[in-house]
PDB file of C-alpha atoms in Angstrom:
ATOM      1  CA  UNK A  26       6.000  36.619   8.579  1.00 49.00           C
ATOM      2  CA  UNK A  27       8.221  39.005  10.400  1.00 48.00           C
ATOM      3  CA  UNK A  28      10.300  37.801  14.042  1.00 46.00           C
ATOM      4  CA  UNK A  29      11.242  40.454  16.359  1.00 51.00           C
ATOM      5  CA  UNK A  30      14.504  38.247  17.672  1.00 54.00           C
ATOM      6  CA  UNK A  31      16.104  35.166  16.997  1.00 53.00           C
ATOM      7  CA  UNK A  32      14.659  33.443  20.409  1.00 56.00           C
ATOM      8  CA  UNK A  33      10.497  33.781  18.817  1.00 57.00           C
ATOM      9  CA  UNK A  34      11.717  32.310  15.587  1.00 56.00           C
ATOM     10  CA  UNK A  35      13.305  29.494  17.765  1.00 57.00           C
ATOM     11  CA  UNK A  36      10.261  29.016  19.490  1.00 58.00           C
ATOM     12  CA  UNK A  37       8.351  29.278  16.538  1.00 58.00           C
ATOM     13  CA  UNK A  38      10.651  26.165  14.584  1.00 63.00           C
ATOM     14  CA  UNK A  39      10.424  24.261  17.789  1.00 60.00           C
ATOM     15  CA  UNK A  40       6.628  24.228  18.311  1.00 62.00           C
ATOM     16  CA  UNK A  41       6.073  23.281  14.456  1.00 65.00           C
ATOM     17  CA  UNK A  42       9.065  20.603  15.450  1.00 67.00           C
ATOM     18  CA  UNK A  43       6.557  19.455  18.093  1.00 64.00           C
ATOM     19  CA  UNK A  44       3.625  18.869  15.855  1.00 62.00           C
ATOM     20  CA  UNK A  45       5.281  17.408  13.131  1.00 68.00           C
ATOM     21  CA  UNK A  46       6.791  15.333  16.039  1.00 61.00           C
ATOM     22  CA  UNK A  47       3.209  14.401  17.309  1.00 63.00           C
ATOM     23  CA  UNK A  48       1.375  13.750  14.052  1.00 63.00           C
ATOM     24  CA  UNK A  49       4.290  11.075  13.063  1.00 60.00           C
ATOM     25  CA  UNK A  50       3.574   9.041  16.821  1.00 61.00           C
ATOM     26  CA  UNK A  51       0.384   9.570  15.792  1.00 61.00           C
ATOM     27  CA  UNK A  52      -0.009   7.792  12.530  1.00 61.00           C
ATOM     28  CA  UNK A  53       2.419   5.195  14.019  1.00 60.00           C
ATOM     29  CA  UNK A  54       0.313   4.077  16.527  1.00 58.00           C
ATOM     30  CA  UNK A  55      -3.081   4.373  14.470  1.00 59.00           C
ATOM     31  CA  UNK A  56      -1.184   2.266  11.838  1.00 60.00           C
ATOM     32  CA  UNK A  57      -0.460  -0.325  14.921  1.00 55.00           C
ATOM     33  CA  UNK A  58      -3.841  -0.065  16.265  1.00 58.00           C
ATOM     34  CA  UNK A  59      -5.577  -0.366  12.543  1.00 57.00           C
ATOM     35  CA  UNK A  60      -2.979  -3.737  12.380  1.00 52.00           C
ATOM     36  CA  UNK A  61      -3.840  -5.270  15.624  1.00 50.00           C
ATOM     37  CA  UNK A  62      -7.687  -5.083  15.006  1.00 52.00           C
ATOM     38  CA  UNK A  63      -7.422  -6.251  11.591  1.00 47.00           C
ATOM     39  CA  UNK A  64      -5.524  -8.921  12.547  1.00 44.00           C
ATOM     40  CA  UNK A  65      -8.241  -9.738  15.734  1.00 45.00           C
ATOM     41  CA  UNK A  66     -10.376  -9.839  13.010  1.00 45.00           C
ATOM     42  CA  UNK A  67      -9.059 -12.516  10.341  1.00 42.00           C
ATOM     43  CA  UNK A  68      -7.789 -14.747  13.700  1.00 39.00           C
ATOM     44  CA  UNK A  69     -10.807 -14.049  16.273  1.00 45.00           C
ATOM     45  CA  UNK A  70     -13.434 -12.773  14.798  1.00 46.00           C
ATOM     46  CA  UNK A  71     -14.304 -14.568  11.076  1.00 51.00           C
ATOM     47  CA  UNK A  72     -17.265 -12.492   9.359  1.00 53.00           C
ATOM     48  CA  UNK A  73     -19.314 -15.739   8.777  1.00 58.00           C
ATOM     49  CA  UNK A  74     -22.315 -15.541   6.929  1.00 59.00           C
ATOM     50  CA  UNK A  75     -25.173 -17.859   6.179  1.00 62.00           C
ATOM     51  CA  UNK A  76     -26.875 -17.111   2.751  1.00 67.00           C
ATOM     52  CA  UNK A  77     -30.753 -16.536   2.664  1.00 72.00           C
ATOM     53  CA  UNK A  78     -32.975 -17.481  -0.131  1.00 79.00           C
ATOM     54  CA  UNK A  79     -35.005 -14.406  -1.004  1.00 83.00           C
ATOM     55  CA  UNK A  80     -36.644 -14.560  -4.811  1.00 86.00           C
ATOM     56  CA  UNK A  81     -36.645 -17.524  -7.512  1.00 88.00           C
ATOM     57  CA  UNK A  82     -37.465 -16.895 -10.866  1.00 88.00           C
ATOM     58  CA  UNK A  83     -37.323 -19.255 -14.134  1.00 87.00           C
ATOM     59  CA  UNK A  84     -36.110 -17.092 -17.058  1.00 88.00           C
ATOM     60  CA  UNK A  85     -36.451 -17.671 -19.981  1.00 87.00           C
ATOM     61  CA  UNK A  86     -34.920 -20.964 -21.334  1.00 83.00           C
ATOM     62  CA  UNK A  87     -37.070 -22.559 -18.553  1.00 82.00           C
ATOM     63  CA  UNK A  88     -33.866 -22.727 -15.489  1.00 83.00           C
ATOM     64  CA  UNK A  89     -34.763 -22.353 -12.891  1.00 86.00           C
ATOM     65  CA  UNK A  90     -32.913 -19.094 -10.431  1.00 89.00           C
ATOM     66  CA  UNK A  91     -32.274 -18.931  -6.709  1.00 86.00           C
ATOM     67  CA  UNK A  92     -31.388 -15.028  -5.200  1.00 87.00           C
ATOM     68  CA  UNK A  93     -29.198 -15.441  -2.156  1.00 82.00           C
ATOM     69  CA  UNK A  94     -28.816 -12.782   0.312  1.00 81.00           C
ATOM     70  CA  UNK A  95     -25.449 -13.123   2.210  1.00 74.00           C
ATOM     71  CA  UNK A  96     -26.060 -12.140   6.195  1.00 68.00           C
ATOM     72  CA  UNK A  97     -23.588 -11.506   9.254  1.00 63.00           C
ATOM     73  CA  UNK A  98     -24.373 -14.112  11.599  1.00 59.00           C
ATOM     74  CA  UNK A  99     -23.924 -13.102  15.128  1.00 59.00           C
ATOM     75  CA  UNK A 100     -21.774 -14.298  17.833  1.00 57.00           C
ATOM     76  CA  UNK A 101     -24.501 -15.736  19.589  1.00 62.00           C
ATOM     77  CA  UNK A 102     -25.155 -18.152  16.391  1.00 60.00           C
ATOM     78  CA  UNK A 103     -22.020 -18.957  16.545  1.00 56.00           C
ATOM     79  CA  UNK A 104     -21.558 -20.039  20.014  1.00 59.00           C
ATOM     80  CA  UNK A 105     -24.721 -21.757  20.433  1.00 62.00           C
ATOM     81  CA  UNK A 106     -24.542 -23.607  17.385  1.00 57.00           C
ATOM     82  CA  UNK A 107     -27.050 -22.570  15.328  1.00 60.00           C
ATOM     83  CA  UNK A 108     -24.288 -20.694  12.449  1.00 61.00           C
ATOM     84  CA  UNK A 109     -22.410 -23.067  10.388  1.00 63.00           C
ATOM     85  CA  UNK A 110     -21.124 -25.846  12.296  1.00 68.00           C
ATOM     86  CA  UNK A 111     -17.716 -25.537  13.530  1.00 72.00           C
ATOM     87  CA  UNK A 112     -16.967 -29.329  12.514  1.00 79.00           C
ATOM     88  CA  UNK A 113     -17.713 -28.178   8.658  1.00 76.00           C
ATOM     89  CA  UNK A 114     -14.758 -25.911   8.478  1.00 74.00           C
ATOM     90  CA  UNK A 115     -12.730 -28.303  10.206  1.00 82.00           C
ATOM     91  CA  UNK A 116     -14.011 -31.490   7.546  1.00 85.00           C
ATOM     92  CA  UNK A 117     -12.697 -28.995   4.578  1.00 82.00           C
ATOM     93  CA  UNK A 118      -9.708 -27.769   5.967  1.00 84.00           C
ATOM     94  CA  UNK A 119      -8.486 -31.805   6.517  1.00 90.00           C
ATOM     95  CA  UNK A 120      -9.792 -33.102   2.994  1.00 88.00           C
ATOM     96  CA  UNK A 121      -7.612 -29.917   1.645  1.00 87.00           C
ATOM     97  CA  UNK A 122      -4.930 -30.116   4.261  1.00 90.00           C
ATOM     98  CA  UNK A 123      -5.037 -26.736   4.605  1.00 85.00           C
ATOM     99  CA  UNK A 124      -5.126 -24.530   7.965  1.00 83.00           C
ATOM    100  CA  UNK A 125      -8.743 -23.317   8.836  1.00 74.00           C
ATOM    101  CA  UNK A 126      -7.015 -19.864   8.874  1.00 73.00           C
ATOM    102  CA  UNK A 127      -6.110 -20.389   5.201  1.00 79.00           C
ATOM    103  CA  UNK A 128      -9.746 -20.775   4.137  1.00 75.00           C
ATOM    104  CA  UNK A 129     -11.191 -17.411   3.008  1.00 73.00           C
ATOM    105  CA  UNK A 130     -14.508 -18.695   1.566  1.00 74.00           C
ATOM    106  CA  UNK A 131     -16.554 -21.775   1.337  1.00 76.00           C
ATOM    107  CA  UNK A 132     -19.969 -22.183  -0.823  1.00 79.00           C
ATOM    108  CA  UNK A 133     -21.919 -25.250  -0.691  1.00 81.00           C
ATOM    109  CA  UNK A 134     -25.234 -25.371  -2.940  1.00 84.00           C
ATOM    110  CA  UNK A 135     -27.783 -27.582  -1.657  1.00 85.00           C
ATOM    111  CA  UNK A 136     -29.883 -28.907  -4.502  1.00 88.00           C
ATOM    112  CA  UNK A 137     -32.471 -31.672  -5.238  1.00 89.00           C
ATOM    113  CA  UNK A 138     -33.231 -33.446  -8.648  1.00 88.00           C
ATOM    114  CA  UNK A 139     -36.415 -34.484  -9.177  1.00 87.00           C
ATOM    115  CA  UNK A 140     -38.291 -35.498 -12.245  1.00 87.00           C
ATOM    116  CA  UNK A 141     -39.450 -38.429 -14.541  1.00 88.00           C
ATOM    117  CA  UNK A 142     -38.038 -39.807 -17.252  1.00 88.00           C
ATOM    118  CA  UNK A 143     -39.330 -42.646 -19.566  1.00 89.00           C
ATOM    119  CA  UNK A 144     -37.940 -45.817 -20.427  1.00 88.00           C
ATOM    120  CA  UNK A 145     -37.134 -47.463 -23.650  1.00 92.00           C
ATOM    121  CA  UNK A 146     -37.046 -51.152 -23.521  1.00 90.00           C
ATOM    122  CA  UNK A 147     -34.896 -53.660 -25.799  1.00 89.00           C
ATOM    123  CA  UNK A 148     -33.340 -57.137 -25.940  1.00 86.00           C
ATOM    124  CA  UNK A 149     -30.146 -57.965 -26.067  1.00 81.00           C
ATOM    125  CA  UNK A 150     -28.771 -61.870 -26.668  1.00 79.00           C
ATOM    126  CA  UNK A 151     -26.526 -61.980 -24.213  1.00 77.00           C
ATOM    127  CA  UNK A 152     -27.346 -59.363 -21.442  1.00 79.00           C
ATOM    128  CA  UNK A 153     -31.511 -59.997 -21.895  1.00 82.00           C
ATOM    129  CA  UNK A 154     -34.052 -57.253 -21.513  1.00 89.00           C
ATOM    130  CA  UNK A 155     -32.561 -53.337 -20.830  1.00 88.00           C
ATOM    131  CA  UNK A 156     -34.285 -49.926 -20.363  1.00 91.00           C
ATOM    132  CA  UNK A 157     -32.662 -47.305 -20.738  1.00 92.00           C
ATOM    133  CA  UNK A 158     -33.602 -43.495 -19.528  1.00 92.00           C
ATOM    134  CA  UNK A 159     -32.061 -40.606 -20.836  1.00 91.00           C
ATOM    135  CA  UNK A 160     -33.240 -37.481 -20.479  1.00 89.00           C
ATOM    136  CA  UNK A 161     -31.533 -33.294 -22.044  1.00 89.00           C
ATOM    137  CA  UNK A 162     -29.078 -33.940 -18.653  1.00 90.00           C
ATOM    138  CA  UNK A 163     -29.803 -37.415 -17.182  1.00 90.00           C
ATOM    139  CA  UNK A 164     -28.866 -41.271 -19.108  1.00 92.00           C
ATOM    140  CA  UNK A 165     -29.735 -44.076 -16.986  1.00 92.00           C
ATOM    141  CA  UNK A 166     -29.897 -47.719 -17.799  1.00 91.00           C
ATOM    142  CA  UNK A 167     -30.622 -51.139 -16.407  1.00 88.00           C
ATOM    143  CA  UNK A 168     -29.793 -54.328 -17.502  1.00 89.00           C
ATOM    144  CA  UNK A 169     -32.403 -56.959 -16.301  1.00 84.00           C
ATOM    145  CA  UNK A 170     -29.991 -59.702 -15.190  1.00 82.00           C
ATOM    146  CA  UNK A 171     -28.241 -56.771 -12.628  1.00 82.00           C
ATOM    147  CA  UNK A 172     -28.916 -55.369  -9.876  1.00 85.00           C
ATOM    148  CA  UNK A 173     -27.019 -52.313 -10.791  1.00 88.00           C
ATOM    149  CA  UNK A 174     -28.363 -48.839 -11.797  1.00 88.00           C
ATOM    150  CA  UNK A 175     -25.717 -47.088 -14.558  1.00 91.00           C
ATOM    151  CA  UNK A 176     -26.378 -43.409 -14.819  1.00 91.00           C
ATOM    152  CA  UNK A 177     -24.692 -40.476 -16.237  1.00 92.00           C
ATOM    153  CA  UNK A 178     -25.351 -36.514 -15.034  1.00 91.00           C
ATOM    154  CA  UNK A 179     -24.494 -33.535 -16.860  1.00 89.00           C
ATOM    155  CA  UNK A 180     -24.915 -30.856 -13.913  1.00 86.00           C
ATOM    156  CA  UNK A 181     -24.309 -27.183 -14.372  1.00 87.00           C
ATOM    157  CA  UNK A 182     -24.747 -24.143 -12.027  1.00 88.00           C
ATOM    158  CA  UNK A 183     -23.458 -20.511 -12.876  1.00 90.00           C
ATOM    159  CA  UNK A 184     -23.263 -18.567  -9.762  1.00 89.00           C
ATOM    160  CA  UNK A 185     -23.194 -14.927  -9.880  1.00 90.00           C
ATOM    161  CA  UNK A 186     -21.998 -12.597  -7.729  1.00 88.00           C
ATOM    162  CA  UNK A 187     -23.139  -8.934  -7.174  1.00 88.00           C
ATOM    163  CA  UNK A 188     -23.906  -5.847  -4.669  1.00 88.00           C
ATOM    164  CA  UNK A 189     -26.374  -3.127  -5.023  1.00 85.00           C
ATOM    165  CA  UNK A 190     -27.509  -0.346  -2.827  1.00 84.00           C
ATOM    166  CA  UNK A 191     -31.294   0.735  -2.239  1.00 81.00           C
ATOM    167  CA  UNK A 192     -30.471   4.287  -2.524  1.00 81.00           C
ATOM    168  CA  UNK A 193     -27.441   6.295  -2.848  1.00 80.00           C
ATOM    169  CA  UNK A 194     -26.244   6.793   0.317  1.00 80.00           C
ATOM    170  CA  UNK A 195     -27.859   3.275   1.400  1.00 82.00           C
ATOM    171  CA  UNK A 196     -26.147   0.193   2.273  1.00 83.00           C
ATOM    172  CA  UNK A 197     -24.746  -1.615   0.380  1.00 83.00           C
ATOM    173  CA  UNK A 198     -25.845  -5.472   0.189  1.00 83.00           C
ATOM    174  CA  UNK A 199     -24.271  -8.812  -1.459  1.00 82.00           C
ATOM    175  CA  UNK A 200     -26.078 -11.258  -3.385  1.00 85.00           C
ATOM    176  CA  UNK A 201     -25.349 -14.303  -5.597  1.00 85.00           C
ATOM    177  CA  UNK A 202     -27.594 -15.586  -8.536  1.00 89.00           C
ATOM    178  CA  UNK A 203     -27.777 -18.953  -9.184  1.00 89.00           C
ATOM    179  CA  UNK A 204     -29.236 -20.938 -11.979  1.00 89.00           C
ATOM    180  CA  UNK A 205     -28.963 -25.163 -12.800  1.00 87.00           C
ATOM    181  CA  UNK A 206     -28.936 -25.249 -16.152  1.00 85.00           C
ATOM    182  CA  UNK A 207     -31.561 -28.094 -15.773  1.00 87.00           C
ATOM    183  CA  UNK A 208     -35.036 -27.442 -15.255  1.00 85.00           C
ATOM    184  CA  UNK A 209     -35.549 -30.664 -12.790  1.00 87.00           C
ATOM    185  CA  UNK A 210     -32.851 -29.194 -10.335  1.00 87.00           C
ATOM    186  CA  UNK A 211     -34.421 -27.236  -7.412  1.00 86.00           C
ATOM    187  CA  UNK A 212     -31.962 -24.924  -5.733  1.00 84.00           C
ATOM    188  CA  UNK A 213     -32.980 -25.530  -1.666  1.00 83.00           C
ATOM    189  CA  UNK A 214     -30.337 -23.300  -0.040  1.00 78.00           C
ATOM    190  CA  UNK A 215     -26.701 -22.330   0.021  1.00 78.00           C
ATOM    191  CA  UNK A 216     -24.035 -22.608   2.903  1.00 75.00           C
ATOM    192  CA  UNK A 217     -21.614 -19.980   2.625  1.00 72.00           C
ATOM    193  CA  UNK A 218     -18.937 -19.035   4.615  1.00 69.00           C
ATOM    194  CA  UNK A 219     -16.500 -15.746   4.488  1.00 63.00           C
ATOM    195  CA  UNK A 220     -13.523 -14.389   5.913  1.00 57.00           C
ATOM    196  CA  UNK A 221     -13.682 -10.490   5.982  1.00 48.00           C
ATOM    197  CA  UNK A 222     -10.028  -9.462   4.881  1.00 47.00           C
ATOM    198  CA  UNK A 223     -10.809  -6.327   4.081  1.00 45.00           C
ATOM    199  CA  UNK A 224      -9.626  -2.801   5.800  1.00 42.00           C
ATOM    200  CA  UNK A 225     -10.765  -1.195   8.557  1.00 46.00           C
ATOM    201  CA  UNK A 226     -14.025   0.834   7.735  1.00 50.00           C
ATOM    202  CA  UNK A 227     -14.648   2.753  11.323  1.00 55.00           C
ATOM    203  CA  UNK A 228     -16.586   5.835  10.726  1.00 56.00           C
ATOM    204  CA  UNK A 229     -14.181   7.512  13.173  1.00 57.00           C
ATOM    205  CA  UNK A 230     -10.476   7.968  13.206  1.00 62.00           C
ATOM    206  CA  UNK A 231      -7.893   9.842  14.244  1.00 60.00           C
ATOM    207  CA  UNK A 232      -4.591  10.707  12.507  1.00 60.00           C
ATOM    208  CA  UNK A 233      -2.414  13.389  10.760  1.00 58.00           C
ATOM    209  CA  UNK A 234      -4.250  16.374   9.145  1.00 61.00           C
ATOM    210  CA  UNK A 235      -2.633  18.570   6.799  1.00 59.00           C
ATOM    211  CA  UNK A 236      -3.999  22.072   5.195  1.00 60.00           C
ATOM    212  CA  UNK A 237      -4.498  25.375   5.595  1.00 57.00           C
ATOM    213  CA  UNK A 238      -6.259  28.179   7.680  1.00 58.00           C
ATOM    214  CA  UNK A 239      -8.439  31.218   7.810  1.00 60.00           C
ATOM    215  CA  UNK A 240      -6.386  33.942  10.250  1.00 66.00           C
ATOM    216  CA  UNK A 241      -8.767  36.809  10.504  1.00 68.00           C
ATOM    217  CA  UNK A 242      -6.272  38.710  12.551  1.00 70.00           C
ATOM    218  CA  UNK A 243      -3.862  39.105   9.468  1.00 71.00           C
ATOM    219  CA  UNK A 244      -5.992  38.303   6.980  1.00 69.00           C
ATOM    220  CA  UNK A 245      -4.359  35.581   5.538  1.00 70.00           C
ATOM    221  CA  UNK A 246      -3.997  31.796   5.057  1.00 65.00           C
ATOM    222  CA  UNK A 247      -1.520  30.125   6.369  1.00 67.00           C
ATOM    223  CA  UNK A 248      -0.540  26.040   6.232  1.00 68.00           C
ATOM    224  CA  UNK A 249      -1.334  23.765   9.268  1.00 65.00           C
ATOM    225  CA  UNK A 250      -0.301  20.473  10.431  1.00 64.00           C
ATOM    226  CA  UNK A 251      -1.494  18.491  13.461  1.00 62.00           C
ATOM    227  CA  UNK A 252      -2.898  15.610  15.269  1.00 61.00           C
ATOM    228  CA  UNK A 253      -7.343  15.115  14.475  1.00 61.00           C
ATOM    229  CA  UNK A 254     -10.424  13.233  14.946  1.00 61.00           C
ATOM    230  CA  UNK A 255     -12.116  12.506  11.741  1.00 62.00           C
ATOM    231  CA  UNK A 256     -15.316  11.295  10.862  1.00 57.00           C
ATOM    232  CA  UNK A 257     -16.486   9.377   7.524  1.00 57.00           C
ATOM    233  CA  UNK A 258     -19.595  10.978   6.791  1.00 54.00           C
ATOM    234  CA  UNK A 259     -20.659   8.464   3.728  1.00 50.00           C
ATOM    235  CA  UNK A 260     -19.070   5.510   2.451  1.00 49.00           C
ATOM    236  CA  UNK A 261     -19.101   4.977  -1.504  1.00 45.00           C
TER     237      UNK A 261
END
């Protein structure tokens, strides 16, 4: 690039001074901005979500599966009560003496046992008559002089965790899987709550864009620096 006379090329340093002096406030305040809201959002605005039951299956060494859907609840829920109750949080956070800002998530699995079992009967000298129960998870026994019930439970669940999309450029949803390793054990609904603490995942932004140009006039490309609006066409 030729300059006719010293004062274009100052002109010409200054005005690319300028940019470069715009993109950099730029970026600083985006950065800010990007901080604040994520911040808003961990302290104000907690991504709860209540989980939704939507297949069972028993595979095939007979346990018995539960497909949970994980959804946003709404702000509405939340204020009228009808989310995860606020005292909840507040019960885990004492019994862990933590900060309810410290919990990120919280899964309760709400289950019911229910089955039969058959007894053996036998005498003993000194404690008299006792059945006992025991089942592949389940030992229970009675002594007929007490009034007390001993029992022992072997309880399992794996919980899985994974996302999938419908199509490629679909959304992208969470689930969880779980199984009770014991085929009495009916899997009635999960209670999960989440903290969001990922990053900021706007479709727009604006910031400092780097690259190069077409100029037609003398047919050339030349480097270019400057303030933008952006927009995130698809999200992988």
């Amino acid at each position: 690039m030729n300059f006719t006379n010293k004062t274009s090329f100052g002109l010409f340093i200054g005005a690319w001074m300028l940019v470069i002096a715009l993109g950099v406030i730029t970026i600083t305040l985006a950065n800010e901005n990007r901080k604040l809201r994520i911040s808003q959002k961990v302290t104000n605005d907690r991504e709860q979500h209540l989980s939704v039951v939507v297949d069972r299956y028993v595979d095939a060494d007979d346990n018995k599966h539960a497909i949970i859907k994980e959804n946003p609840v709404t702000r509405k829920q939340i204020k009228d009560g009808t989310a995860i109750p606020p005292a909840y949080i507040d019960s885990l956070a004492t019994a862990l003496k933590l900060a309810k800002r410290d919990i990120t998530e919280s899964t309760s699995i709400i289950a019911t046992l229910k089955g039969q079992l058959k007894g053996t009967v036998r005498q003993d000298s000194a404690k008299g008559k006792i059945t006992t129960f025991k089942g592949p998870y389940l030992e229970a026994w009675h002594t007929e002089s007490d009034t007390v019930l001993n029992y022992k439970y072997n309880a399992r669940f794996d919980i899985v965790k994974y996302d999938n999309k419908k199509w490629f450029l679909g959304k992208r949803h969470y689930y969880q899987d779980i199984s009770a390793k014991d085929p009495d054990m009916y899997i009635d609904g999960v209670r999960n709550y989440t903290i969001a603490q990922g990053f900021d995942t706007r479709r727009f932004g604006i910031g400092l864009q780097v690259g190069y140009y077409y100029d037609p006039v003398s047919g050339s490309v030349r480097p270019s620096i400057g303030a933008g609006l952006s927009y995130n066409l698809v999200t992988f």
